[in-house]
């Protein structure tokens, strides 16, 4: 079996271009989309990632404000900053970057991000809206998986999909998006028993567990499409996913690898979501002005 490599880079470039074009159109109306990223850690990998978002935002022509509050930021300081950004009309998208200081309640903080600016779907309201099919921003990684499947014309409707991982940021929202597309979804987690019992019958397997080498070739059926979401840093500093690429290659029909898969699509979608949020805010402004005139 020849395993097609489902690279995220061409799709990321297309989405980045859409974000750029959307920004240019809003610019003509006098509106510049602005993304705010709140950081409270001294983790070097996180700062590297945030700088990559900043550079991508710059390439798309949009504004990016990084608010680095340091690793000792208190919950009250973070809460104040998130409330201010939620109320600030010149900011359209907000990301609360993890990891956060151990003492803060992350679940309280994400609830302070205004849903219309919650471009990474972190507020539980966004997940709730997704669950009942109402408009909301999905976490960018979850949407990235669906966009990747669409880009490579992998049919989803009526197919069996196994999602490994049930977190609120990847597994659950992704399962909801796939269900919305008429897939039959099995969600696996650490208590699901032998993985192959669930993944062997799947047409598509998405792995988001954060466990190096979790999914092996013997766990997937021939021709299945495998999307690796996991990111694990090895002791030598290299980045790998959750899929044992050596054994899955030659069995699966397609494999989206790490690095080079979902990650770059996720970053591009954060920008596109910010453009969508800015466009939505300008429509609301126009409507409000119209109502106040009539
Ligand atoms: P998480 O909150 O730690 O959740 C991991 C999930 O995997 C949990 O539901 C856990 O089950 C499940 N799991 C762990 N070991 C398992 C096993 N042996 N068999 C089956 N399920 C198992 O992690 P997350 O935030 O969802 O992230 C998952 C991975 O995706 C991480 O590697 C993360 O770095 C990566 N990620 C990548 C991107 C990107 O843009 N590329 C974005 C976000 C996350 P329980 O619920 O039972 O504990």
Short mmCIF file of N, CA, C and O in Angstrom, two decimals, residues 197-291:
data_model
loop_
_atom_site.label_atom_id
_atom_site.label_comp_id
_atom_site.label_asym_id
_atom_site.label_seq_id
_atom_site.Cartn_x
_atom_site.Cartn_y
_atom_site.Cartn_z
N UNK A 197 -9.42 -2.21 18.99
CA UNK A 197 -10.83 -2.62 18.99
C UNK A 197 -11.70 -1.53 18.36
O UNK A 197 -12.74 -1.80 17.79
N UNK A 198 -11.28 -0.30 18.48
CA UNK A 198 -12.06 0.83 17.97
C UNK A 198 -11.50 1.37 16.65
O UNK A 198 -12.24 1.83 15.80
N UNK A 199 -10.18 1.33 16.52
CA UNK A 199 -9.56 1.99 15.36
C UNK A 199 -9.50 1.07 14.12
O UNK A 199 -9.48 1.58 13.01
N UNK A 200 -9.51 -0.25 14.34
CA UNK A 200 -9.38 -1.16 13.19
C UNK A 200 -10.58 -1.06 12.24
O UNK A 200 -10.46 -1.35 11.05
N UNK A 201 -11.74 -0.68 12.77
CA UNK A 201 -12.93 -0.62 11.92
C UNK A 201 -13.18 0.79 11.39
O UNK A 201 -14.22 1.05 10.77
N UNK A 202 -12.26 1.70 11.65
CA UNK A 202 -12.48 3.10 11.25
C UNK A 202 -11.92 3.38 9.86
O UNK A 202 -10.85 2.89 9.48
N UNK A 203 -12.66 4.19 9.10
CA UNK A 203 -12.16 4.65 7.79
C UNK A 203 -11.16 5.79 7.99
O UNK A 203 -10.26 5.99 7.17
N UNK A 204 -11.37 6.54 9.08
CA UNK A 204 -10.48 7.68 9.40
C UNK A 204 -10.13 7.57 10.89
O UNK A 204 -11.02 7.32 11.72
N UNK A 205 -8.85 7.72 11.20
CA UNK A 205 -8.43 7.71 12.61
C UNK A 205 -7.71 9.04 12.88
O UNK A 205 -6.76 9.40 12.17
N UNK A 206 -8.19 9.76 13.89
CA UNK A 206 -7.53 11.01 14.29
C UNK A 206 -6.97 10.78 15.70
O UNK A 206 -7.71 10.36 16.59
N UNK A 207 -5.68 11.02 15.87
CA UNK A 207 -5.06 10.76 17.18
C UNK A 207 -4.62 12.07 17.81
O UNK A 207 -3.81 12.81 17.26
N UNK A 208 -5.18 12.35 19.00
CA UNK A 208 -4.84 13.58 19.74
C UNK A 208 -4.74 13.21 21.21
O UNK A 208 -5.58 13.58 22.02
N UNK A 209 -3.71 12.45 21.56
CA UNK A 209 -3.56 11.95 22.93
C UNK A 209 -2.32 12.50 23.62
O UNK A 209 -2.25 12.53 24.84
N UNK A 210 -1.33 12.91 22.82
CA UNK A 210 -0.07 13.36 23.43
C UNK A 210 0.74 12.19 23.95
O UNK A 210 1.36 12.28 25.01
N UNK A 211 0.74 11.05 23.21
CA UNK A 211 1.49 9.85 23.59
C UNK A 211 2.32 9.37 22.39
O UNK A 211 1.74 8.87 21.41
N UNK A 212 3.61 9.53 22.50
CA UNK A 212 4.50 9.15 21.39
C UNK A 212 4.29 7.68 20.99
O UNK A 212 4.27 6.80 21.86
N UNK A 213 4.11 7.45 19.70
CA UNK A 213 4.04 6.07 19.19
C UNK A 213 2.79 5.31 19.56
O UNK A 213 2.73 4.08 19.43
N UNK A 214 1.73 6.04 19.99
CA UNK A 214 0.51 5.35 20.46
C UNK A 214 -0.16 4.53 19.35
O UNK A 214 -0.56 3.39 19.56
N UNK A 215 -0.32 5.13 18.17
CA UNK A 215 -1.04 4.43 17.09
C UNK A 215 -0.05 3.72 16.18
O UNK A 215 0.79 4.34 15.54
N UNK A 216 -0.20 2.40 16.10
CA UNK A 216 0.73 1.59 15.29
C UNK A 216 0.01 1.06 14.04
O UNK A 216 -1.22 1.08 13.97
N UNK A 217 0.80 0.56 13.11
CA UNK A 217 0.24 0.02 11.87
C UNK A 217 -0.79 -1.07 12.14
O UNK A 217 -1.79 -1.18 11.43
N UNK A 218 -0.56 -1.89 13.18
CA UNK A 218 -1.50 -2.99 13.48
C UNK A 218 -2.84 -2.47 14.02
O UNK A 218 -3.78 -3.23 14.16
N UNK A 219 -2.92 -1.16 14.33
CA UNK A 219 -4.16 -0.59 14.88
C UNK A 219 -5.09 -0.06 13.80
O UNK A 219 -6.21 0.35 14.11
N UNK A 220 -4.60 0.01 12.55
CA UNK A 220 -5.44 0.63 11.51
C UNK A 220 -5.72 -0.36 10.38
O UNK A 220 -4.94 -1.28 10.13
N UNK A 221 -6.86 -0.14 9.74
CA UNK A 221 -7.20 -1.03 8.62
C UNK A 221 -6.52 -0.52 7.35
O UNK A 221 -6.25 0.68 7.22
N UNK A 222 -6.27 -1.43 6.40
CA UNK A 222 -5.64 -1.00 5.15
C UNK A 222 -6.48 0.09 4.49
O UNK A 222 -7.70 0.01 4.49
N UNK A 223 -5.79 1.11 4.00
CA UNK A 223 -6.41 2.23 3.28
C UNK A 223 -7.05 3.27 4.19
O UNK A 223 -7.58 4.27 3.71
N UNK A 224 -7.05 3.06 5.51
CA UNK A 224 -7.62 4.09 6.41
C UNK A 224 -6.80 5.37 6.28
O UNK A 224 -5.61 5.34 5.91
N UNK A 225 -7.46 6.50 6.55
CA UNK A 225 -6.75 7.79 6.56
C UNK A 225 -6.44 8.14 8.02
O UNK A 225 -7.33 8.08 8.88
N UNK A 226 -5.19 8.47 8.28
CA UNK A 226 -4.75 8.74 9.66
C UNK A 226 -4.29 10.20 9.78
O UNK A 226 -3.45 10.66 8.99
N UNK A 227 -4.88 10.90 10.74
CA UNK A 227 -4.49 12.29 10.98
C UNK A 227 -3.85 12.35 12.37
O UNK A 227 -4.50 12.06 13.37
N UNK A 228 -2.59 12.75 12.41
CA UNK A 228 -1.86 12.85 13.67
C UNK A 228 -1.94 14.29 14.18
O UNK A 228 -1.51 15.22 13.49
N UNK A 229 -2.49 14.46 15.38
CA UNK A 229 -2.60 15.79 15.98
C UNK A 229 -1.58 15.97 17.11
O UNK A 229 -1.19 17.07 17.46
N UNK A 230 -1.13 14.87 17.67
CA UNK A 230 -0.25 14.90 18.84
C UNK A 230 1.03 15.69 18.59
O UNK A 230 1.56 15.71 17.48
N UNK A 231 1.50 16.36 19.63
CA UNK A 231 2.82 17.00 19.54
C UNK A 231 3.59 16.60 20.80
O UNK A 231 3.16 16.90 21.92
N UNK A 232 4.68 15.91 20.60
CA UNK A 232 5.52 15.45 21.71
C UNK A 232 6.97 15.84 21.41
O UNK A 232 7.45 15.62 20.30
N UNK A 233 7.61 16.43 22.41
CA UNK A 233 9.01 16.81 22.22
C UNK A 233 9.89 15.72 22.84
O UNK A 233 9.77 15.40 24.03
N UNK A 234 10.76 15.13 22.03
CA UNK A 234 11.65 14.06 22.50
C UNK A 234 12.84 14.68 23.26
O UNK A 234 13.11 15.88 23.13
N UNK A 235 13.55 13.85 24.08
CA UNK A 235 14.68 14.38 24.84
C UNK A 235 15.70 15.12 23.97
O UNK A 235 16.35 16.07 24.43
N UNK A 236 15.83 14.72 22.71
CA UNK A 236 16.81 15.41 21.85
C UNK A 236 16.25 16.72 21.25
O UNK A 236 16.90 17.37 20.44
N UNK A 237 15.02 17.07 21.66
CA UNK A 237 14.44 18.34 21.21
C UNK A 237 13.60 18.22 19.95
O UNK A 237 12.94 19.19 19.56
N UNK A 238 13.58 17.04 19.33
CA UNK A 238 12.80 16.92 18.09
C UNK A 238 11.31 16.73 18.40
O UNK A 238 10.93 16.25 19.48
N UNK A 239 10.49 17.12 17.42
CA UNK A 239 9.04 17.08 17.58
C UNK A 239 8.48 15.86 16.86
O UNK A 239 8.78 15.63 15.69
N UNK A 240 7.67 15.06 17.56
CA UNK A 240 7.00 13.91 16.92
C UNK A 240 5.54 13.92 17.34
O UNK A 240 5.16 14.57 18.31
N UNK A 241 4.73 13.17 16.59
CA UNK A 241 3.30 13.08 16.90
C UNK A 241 2.99 11.84 17.74
O UNK A 241 3.85 11.33 18.45
N UNK A 242 1.74 11.38 17.63
CA UNK A 242 1.29 10.20 18.38
C UNK A 242 1.33 8.94 17.52
O UNK A 242 1.06 7.84 18.02
N UNK A 243 1.62 9.11 16.24
CA UNK A 243 1.57 7.98 15.32
C UNK A 243 2.96 7.40 15.11
O UNK A 243 3.93 8.15 14.91
N UNK A 244 3.05 6.08 15.18
CA UNK A 244 4.30 5.40 14.86
C UNK A 244 4.39 5.33 13.33
O UNK A 244 3.89 4.40 12.70
N UNK A 245 5.00 6.39 12.76
CA UNK A 245 4.95 6.55 11.30
C UNK A 245 5.54 5.35 10.56
O UNK A 245 5.06 4.96 9.50
N UNK A 246 6.60 4.77 11.13
CA UNK A 246 7.27 3.66 10.43
C UNK A 246 6.32 2.49 10.20
O UNK A 246 6.30 1.91 9.10
N UNK A 247 5.51 2.15 11.20
CA UNK A 247 4.63 0.99 11.02
C UNK A 247 3.31 1.35 10.32
O UNK A 247 2.70 0.50 9.67
N UNK A 248 2.87 2.60 10.43
CA UNK A 248 1.61 2.99 9.79
C UNK A 248 1.81 3.21 8.28
O UNK A 248 0.94 2.89 7.47
N UNK A 249 3.00 3.70 7.93
CA UNK A 249 3.30 3.89 6.51
C UNK A 249 3.35 2.52 5.83
O UNK A 249 3.99 1.59 6.31
N UNK A 250 2.62 2.42 4.73
CA UNK A 250 2.55 1.12 4.05
C UNK A 250 1.26 0.38 4.38
O UNK A 250 0.88 -0.54 3.66
N UNK A 251 0.59 0.80 5.44
CA UNK A 251 -0.72 0.20 5.79
C UNK A 251 -1.83 1.19 5.46
O UNK A 251 -2.77 0.88 4.72
N UNK A 252 -1.71 2.39 6.02
CA UNK A 252 -2.76 3.41 5.83
C UNK A 252 -2.76 3.92 4.39
O UNK A 252 -1.74 3.87 3.70
N UNK A 253 -3.93 4.44 3.96
CA UNK A 253 -4.01 5.03 2.63
C UNK A 253 -3.42 6.43 2.62
O UNK A 253 -2.89 6.89 1.61
N UNK A 254 -3.55 7.13 3.74
CA UNK A 254 -3.02 8.48 3.84
C UNK A 254 -2.61 8.77 5.27
O UNK A 254 -3.19 8.22 6.21
N UNK A 255 -1.60 9.62 5.43
CA UNK A 255 -1.14 9.96 6.78
C UNK A 255 -0.75 11.43 6.81
O UNK A 255 0.07 11.89 6.01
N UNK A 256 -1.36 12.16 7.73
CA UNK A 256 -0.95 13.54 7.95
C UNK A 256 0.09 13.55 9.07
O UNK A 256 -0.22 13.19 10.20
N UNK A 257 1.32 13.93 8.76
CA UNK A 257 2.42 13.71 9.71
C UNK A 257 2.61 14.86 10.71
O UNK A 257 2.04 15.93 10.56
N UNK A 258 3.44 14.62 11.69
CA UNK A 258 3.91 15.65 12.63
C UNK A 258 5.43 15.60 12.66
O UNK A 258 5.98 14.52 12.88
N UNK A 259 6.13 16.70 12.38
CA UNK A 259 5.57 17.99 11.97
C UNK A 259 5.14 17.97 10.50
O UNK A 259 5.38 16.98 9.81
N UNK A 260 4.52 19.06 10.06
CA UNK A 260 4.18 19.18 8.63
C UNK A 260 2.72 18.89 8.33
O UNK A 260 2.34 18.85 7.16
N UNK A 261 1.90 18.70 9.37
CA UNK A 261 0.49 18.38 9.13
C UNK A 261 -0.44 19.44 9.65
O UNK A 261 -0.48 20.57 9.15
N UNK A 262 -1.16 19.08 10.72
CA UNK A 262 -2.23 19.92 11.27
C UNK A 262 -1.74 21.27 11.84
O UNK A 262 -2.45 22.27 11.79
N UNK A 263 -0.50 21.29 12.36
CA UNK A 263 -0.01 22.47 13.09
C UNK A 263 -0.07 23.77 12.30
O UNK A 263 -0.62 24.77 12.79
N UNK A 264 0.47 23.78 11.07
CA UNK A 264 0.50 25.04 10.31
C UNK A 264 -0.90 25.46 9.88
O UNK A 264 -1.20 26.66 9.76
N UNK A 265 -1.78 24.47 9.67
CA UNK A 265 -3.18 24.78 9.30
C UNK A 265 -3.87 25.46 10.49
O UNK A 265 -4.63 26.41 10.33
N UNK A 266 -3.56 24.98 11.69
CA UNK A 266 -4.14 25.57 12.91
C UNK A 266 -3.79 27.05 13.01
O UNK A 266 -4.66 27.90 13.24
N UNK A 267 -2.52 27.38 12.83
CA UNK A 267 -2.09 28.78 12.94
C UNK A 267 -2.80 29.64 11.90
O UNK A 267 -3.29 30.74 12.21
N UNK A 268 -2.88 29.14 10.67
CA UNK A 268 -3.54 29.92 9.61
C UNK A 268 -5.02 30.14 9.94
O UNK A 268 -5.58 31.21 9.69
N UNK A 269 -5.64 29.11 10.55
CA UNK A 269 -7.08 29.25 10.88
C UNK A 269 -7.31 30.27 12.00
O UNK A 269 -8.35 30.93 12.03
N UNK A 270 -6.35 30.40 12.91
CA UNK A 270 -6.49 31.42 13.96
C UNK A 270 -6.62 32.81 13.32
O UNK A 270 -7.40 33.65 13.76
N UNK A 271 -5.85 33.02 12.25
CA UNK A 271 -5.91 34.30 11.55
C UNK A 271 -7.24 34.45 10.81
O UNK A 271 -7.88 35.50 10.86
N UNK A 272 -7.65 33.37 10.13
CA UNK A 272 -8.91 33.44 9.38
C UNK A 272 -10.08 33.69 10.34
O UNK A 272 -10.98 34.48 10.03
N UNK A 273 -10.06 33.03 11.49
CA UNK A 273 -11.11 33.26 12.49
C UNK A 273 -11.12 34.72 12.95
O UNK A 273 -12.18 35.30 13.17
N UNK A 274 -9.94 35.32 13.07
CA UNK A 274 -9.86 36.73 13.50
C UNK A 274 -10.49 37.64 12.44
O UNK A 274 -11.22 38.58 12.76
N UNK A 275 -10.23 37.32 11.16
CA UNK A 275 -10.85 38.10 10.08
C UNK A 275 -12.37 37.94 10.13
O UNK A 275 -13.12 38.91 10.01
N UNK A 276 -12.82 36.69 10.35
CA UNK A 276 -14.28 36.44 10.42
C UNK A 276 -14.89 37.20 11.60
O UNK A 276 -15.97 37.77 11.48
N UNK A 277 -14.18 37.23 12.73
CA UNK A 277 -14.68 37.95 13.91
C UNK A 277 -14.75 39.45 13.63
O UNK A 277 -15.71 40.13 14.01
N UNK A 278 -13.73 39.98 12.94
CA UNK A 278 -13.71 41.42 12.62
C UNK A 278 -14.85 41.76 11.66
O UNK A 278 -15.54 42.78 11.82
N UNK A 279 -15.07 40.90 10.66
CA UNK A 279 -16.13 41.13 9.68
C UNK A 279 -17.49 41.15 10.40
O UNK A 279 -18.34 42.00 10.15
N UNK A 280 -17.66 40.20 11.31
CA UNK A 280 -18.90 40.10 12.08
C UNK A 280 -19.10 41.37 12.92
O UNK A 280 -20.20 41.90 12.98
N UNK A 281 -18.01 41.87 13.52
CA UNK A 281 -18.14 43.06 14.39
C UNK A 281 -18.52 44.28 13.55
O UNK A 281 -19.28 45.13 13.99
N UNK A 282 -18.00 44.34 12.28
CA UNK A 282 -18.33 45.51 11.46
C UNK A 282 -19.79 45.44 11.02
O UNK A 282 -20.47 46.45 10.93
N UNK A 283 -20.32 44.21 10.80
CA UNK A 283 -21.75 44.06 10.45
C UNK A 283 -22.61 44.52 11.63
O UNK A 283 -23.61 45.21 11.45
N UNK A 284 -22.22 44.12 12.84
CA UNK A 284 -23.00 44.50 14.03
C UNK A 284 -22.97 46.02 14.19
O UNK A 284 -23.99 46.64 14.48
N UNK A 285 -21.81 46.62 13.95
CA UNK A 285 -21.69 48.09 14.06
C UNK A 285 -22.62 48.79 13.07
O UNK A 285 -23.33 49.72 13.41
N UNK A 286 -22.63 48.28 11.80
CA UNK A 286 -23.49 48.87 10.78
C UNK A 286 -24.95 48.76 11.18
O UNK A 286 -25.73 49.70 11.05
N UNK A 287 -25.30 47.56 11.68
CA UNK A 287 -26.69 47.31 12.09
C UNK A 287 -27.09 48.23 13.24
O UNK A 287 -28.17 48.81 13.24
N UNK A 288 -26.17 48.38 14.20
CA UNK A 288 -26.46 49.24 15.36
C UNK A 288 -26.66 50.68 14.89
O UNK A 288 -27.59 51.37 15.34
N UNK A 289 -25.78 51.14 13.96
CA UNK A 289 -25.89 52.51 13.46
C UNK A 289 -27.22 52.68 12.73
O UNK A 289 -27.92 53.70 12.90
N UNK A 290 -27.62 51.66 11.94
CA UNK A 290 -28.87 51.72 11.18
C UNK A 290 -30.06 51.82 12.14
O UNK A 290 -30.94 52.66 11.98
N UNK A 291 -30.05 50.95 13.18
CA UNK A 291 -31.16 50.93 14.14
C UNK A 291 -31.26 52.26 14.87
O UNK A 291 -32.34 52.81 15.07
#
